[in-house]
mmCIF file of C-alpha atoms in Angstrom:
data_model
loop_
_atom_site.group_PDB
_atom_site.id
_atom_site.type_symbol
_atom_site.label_atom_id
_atom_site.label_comp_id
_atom_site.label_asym_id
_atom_site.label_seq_id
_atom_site.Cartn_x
_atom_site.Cartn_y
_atom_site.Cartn_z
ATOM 1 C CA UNK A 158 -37.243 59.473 24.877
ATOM 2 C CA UNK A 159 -39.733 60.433 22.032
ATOM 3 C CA UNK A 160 -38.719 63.550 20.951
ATOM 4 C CA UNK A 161 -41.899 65.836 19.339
ATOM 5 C CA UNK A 162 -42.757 64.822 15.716
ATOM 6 C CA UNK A 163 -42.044 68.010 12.774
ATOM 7 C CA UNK A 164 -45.435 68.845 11.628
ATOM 8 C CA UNK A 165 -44.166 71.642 9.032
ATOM 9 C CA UNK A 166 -45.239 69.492 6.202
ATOM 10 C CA UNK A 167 -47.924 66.754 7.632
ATOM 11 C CA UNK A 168 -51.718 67.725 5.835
ATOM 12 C CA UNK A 169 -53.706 64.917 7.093
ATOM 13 C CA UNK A 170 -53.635 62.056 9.585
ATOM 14 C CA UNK A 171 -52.585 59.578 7.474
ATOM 15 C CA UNK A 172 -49.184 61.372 6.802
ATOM 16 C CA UNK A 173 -49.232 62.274 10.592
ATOM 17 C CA UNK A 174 -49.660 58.790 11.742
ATOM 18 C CA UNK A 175 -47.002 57.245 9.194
ATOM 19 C CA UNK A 176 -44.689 59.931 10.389
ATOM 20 C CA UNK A 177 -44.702 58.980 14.473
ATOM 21 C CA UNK A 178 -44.811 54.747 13.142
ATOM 22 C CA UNK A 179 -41.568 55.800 11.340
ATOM 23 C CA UNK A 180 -39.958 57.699 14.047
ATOM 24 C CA UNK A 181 -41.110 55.392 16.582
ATOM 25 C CA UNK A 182 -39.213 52.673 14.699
ATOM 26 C CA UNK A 183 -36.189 54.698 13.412
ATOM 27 C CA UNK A 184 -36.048 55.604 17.356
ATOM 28 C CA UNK A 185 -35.894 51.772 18.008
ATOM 29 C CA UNK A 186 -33.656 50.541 15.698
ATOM 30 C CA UNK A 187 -31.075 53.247 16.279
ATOM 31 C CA UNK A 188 -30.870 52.210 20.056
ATOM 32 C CA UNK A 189 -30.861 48.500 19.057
ATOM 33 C CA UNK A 190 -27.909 49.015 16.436
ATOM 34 C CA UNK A 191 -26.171 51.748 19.247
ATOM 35 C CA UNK A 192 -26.274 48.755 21.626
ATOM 36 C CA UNK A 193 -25.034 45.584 19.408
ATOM 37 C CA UNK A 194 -22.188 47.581 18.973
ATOM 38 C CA UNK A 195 -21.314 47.344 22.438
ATOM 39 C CA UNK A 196 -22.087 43.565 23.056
ATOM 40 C CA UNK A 197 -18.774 41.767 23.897
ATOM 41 C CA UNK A 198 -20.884 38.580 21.914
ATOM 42 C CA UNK A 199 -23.291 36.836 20.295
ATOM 43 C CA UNK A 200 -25.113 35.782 23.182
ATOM 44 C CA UNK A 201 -24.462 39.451 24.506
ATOM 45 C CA UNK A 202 -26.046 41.107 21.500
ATOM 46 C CA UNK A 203 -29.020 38.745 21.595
ATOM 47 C CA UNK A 204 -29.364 39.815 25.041
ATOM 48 C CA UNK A 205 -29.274 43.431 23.587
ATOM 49 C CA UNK A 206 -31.805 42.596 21.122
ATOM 50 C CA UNK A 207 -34.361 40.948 22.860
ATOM 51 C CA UNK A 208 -34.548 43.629 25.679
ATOM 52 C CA UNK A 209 -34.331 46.583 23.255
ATOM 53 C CA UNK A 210 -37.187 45.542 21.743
ATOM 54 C CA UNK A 211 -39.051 44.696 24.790
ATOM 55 C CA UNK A 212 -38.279 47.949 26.336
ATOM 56 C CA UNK A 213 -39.762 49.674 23.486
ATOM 57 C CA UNK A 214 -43.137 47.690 23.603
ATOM 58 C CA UNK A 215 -43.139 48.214 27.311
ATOM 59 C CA UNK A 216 -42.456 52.259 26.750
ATOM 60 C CA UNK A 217 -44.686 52.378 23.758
ATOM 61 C CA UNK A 218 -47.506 50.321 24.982
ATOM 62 C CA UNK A 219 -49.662 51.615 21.481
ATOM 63 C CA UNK A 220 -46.926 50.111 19.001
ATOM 64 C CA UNK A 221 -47.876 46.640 19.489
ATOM 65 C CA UNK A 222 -51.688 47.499 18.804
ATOM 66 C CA UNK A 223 -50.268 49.426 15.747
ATOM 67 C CA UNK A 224 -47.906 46.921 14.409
ATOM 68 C CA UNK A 225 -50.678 44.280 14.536
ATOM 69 C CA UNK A 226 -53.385 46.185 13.126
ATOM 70 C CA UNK A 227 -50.782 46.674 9.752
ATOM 71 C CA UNK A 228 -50.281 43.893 9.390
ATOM 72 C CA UNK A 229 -53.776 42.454 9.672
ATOM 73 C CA UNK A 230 -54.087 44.916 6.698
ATOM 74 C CA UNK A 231 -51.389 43.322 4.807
ATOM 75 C CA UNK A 232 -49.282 46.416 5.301
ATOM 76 C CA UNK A 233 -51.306 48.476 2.623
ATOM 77 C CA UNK A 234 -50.540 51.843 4.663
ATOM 78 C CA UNK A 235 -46.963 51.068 5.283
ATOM 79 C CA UNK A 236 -44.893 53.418 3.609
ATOM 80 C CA UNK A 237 -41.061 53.444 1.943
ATOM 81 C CA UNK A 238 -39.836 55.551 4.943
ATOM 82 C CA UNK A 239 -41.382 53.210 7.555
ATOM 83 C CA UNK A 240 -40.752 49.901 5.846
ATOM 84 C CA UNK A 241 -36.577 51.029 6.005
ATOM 85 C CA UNK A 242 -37.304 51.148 9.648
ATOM 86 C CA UNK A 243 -38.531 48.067 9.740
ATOM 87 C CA UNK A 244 -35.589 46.409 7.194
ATOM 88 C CA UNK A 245 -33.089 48.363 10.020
ATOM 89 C CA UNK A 246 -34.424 46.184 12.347
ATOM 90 C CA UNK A 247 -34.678 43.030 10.586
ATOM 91 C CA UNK A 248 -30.776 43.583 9.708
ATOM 92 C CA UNK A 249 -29.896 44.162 13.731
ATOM 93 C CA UNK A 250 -31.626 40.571 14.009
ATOM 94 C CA UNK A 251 -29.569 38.900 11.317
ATOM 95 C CA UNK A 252 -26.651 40.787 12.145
ATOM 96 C CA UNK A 253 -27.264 38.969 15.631
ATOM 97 C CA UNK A 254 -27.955 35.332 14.095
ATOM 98 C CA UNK A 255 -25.140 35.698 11.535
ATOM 99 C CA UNK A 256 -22.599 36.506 14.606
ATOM 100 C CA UNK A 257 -24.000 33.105 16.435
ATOM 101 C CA UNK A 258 -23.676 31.404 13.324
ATOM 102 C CA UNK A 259 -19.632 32.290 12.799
ATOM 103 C CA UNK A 260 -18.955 31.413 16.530
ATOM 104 C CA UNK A 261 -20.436 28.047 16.154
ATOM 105 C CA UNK A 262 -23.869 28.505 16.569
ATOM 106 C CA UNK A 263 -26.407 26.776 14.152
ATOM 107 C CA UNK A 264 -27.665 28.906 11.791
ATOM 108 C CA UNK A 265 -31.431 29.938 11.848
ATOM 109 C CA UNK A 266 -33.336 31.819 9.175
ATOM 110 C CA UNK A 267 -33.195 35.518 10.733
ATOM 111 C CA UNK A 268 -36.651 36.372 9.480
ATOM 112 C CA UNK A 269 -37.863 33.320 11.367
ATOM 113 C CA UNK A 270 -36.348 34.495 14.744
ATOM 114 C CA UNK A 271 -37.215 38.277 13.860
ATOM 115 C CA UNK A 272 -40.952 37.213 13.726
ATOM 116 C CA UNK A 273 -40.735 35.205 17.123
ATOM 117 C CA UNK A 274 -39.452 37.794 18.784
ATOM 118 C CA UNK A 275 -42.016 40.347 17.512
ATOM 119 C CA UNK A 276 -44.919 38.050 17.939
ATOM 120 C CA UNK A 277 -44.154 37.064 21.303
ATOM 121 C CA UNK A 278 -43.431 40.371 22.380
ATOM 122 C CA UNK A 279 -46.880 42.223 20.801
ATOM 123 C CA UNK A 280 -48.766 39.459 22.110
ATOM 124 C CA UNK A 281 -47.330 39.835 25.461
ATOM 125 C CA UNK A 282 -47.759 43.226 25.319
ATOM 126 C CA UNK A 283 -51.455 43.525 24.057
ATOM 127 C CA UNK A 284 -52.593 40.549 26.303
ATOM 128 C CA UNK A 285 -51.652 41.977 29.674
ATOM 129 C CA UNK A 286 -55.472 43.561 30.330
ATOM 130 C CA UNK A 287 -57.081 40.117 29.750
ATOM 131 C CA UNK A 288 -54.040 37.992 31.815
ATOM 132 C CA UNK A 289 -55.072 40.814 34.637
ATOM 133 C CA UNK A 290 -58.653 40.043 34.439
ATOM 134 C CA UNK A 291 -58.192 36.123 34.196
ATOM 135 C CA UNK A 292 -55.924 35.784 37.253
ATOM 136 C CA UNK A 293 -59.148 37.518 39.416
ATOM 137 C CA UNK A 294 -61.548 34.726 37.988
ATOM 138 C CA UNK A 295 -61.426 31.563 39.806
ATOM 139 C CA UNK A 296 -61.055 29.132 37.542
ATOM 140 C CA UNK A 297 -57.739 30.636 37.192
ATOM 141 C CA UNK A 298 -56.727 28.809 40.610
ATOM 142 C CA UNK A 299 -53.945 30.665 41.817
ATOM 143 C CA UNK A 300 -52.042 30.846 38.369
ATOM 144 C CA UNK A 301 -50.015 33.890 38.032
ATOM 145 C CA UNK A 302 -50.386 35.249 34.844
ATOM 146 C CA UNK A 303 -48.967 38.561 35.421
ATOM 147 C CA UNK A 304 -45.455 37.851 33.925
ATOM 148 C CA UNK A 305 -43.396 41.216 33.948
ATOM 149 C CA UNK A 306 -41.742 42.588 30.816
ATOM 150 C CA UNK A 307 -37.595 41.690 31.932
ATOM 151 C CA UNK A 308 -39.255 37.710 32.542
ATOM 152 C CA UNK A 309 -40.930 37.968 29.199
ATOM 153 C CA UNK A 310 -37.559 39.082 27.595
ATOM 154 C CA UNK A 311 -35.826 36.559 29.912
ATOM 155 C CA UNK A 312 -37.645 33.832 28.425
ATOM 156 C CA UNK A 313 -36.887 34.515 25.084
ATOM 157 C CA UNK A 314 -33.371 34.840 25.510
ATOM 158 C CA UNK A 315 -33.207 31.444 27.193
ATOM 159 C CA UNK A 316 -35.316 29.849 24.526
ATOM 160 C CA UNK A 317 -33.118 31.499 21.495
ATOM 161 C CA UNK A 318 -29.958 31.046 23.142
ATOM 162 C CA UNK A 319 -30.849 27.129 23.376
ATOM 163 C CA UNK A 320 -31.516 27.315 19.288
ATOM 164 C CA UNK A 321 -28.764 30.047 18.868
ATOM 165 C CA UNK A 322 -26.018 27.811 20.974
ATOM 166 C CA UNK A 323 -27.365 23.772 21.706
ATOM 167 C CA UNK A 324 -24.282 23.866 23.212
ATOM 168 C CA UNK A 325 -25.939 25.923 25.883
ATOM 169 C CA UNK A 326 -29.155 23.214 26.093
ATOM 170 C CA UNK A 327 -31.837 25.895 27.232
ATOM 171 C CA UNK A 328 -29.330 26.946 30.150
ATOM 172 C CA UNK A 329 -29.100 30.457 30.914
ATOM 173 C CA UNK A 330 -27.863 32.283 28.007
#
């Protein structure tokens, strides 16, 4: 899926690093805009949303520990070319919310369900070694807290949809 990285004109590991972070993104946001063009709906393109995004953290298991590390830093590092990425995918979120919003569905601020879906998702994603080693202690009393990535992206559609469309009162989506 990721394709190599051109080197001709990377000098040091700062340009190298902002150059796969770009990709990596541009990579994303083209499959996520490839696939809302296909979704018969608005509950069909937050489908296609939610689990292009959490495919990506599942296949790229370093971008969450990236993304969070920037923007601990206030996104000082975060250059033009990978802050378009970035605007590419906050758009395929709005462009999701917007289409809700002109089929009846209440209308959210996009940024706001942009950021729950990334925060979820990275957290998810970068807590899965200490869920592994908490289900083994036991205090943890049988609790499960291995939740797979589809369930994760499950539960966010489910929670969304029943913000996206009360209609749909936290049914399945």
């Amino acid at each position: 899926d990721s394709g190599p990285v051109e080197v001709c004109n990377i000098t040091n590991k700062e340009q190298l690093y902002e150059r796969i972070l770009s990709e990596h993104l541009n990579q994303t946001a083209k499959r996520i805009e490839d696939s809302l063009e296909q979704a018969a709906d608005a509950r069909d393109g937050l489908k296609r949303l939610i689990h292009g995004l959490a495919d990506k953290f599942e296949q790229s298991p370093l971008l969450p520990r990236i993304m969070m590390q920037e923007m601990a830093r206030g996104g000082e590092q975060l250059s033009p070319p990978v802050m378009a990425n970035m605007a590419r995918l906050i758009r395929c979120t709005a462009s999701v919310v917007a289409r809700a919003s002109e089929h009846g569905g209440v209308r959210i601020n996009p940024i706001a369900v942009h950021i729950s879906l990334i925060s979820s998702l990275a957290v998810y994603a970068l807590s899965a070694p200490i869920r592994r080693k908490a289900t083994a202690l036991p205090q943890a009393l049988g609790l499960d807290l291995n939740v797979n990535t589809p369930d994760m992206a499950e539960y966010l559609l489910t929670m969304l949809s029943a913000m996206l469309f009360p209609e749909n009162k936290g049914g399945q989506p």
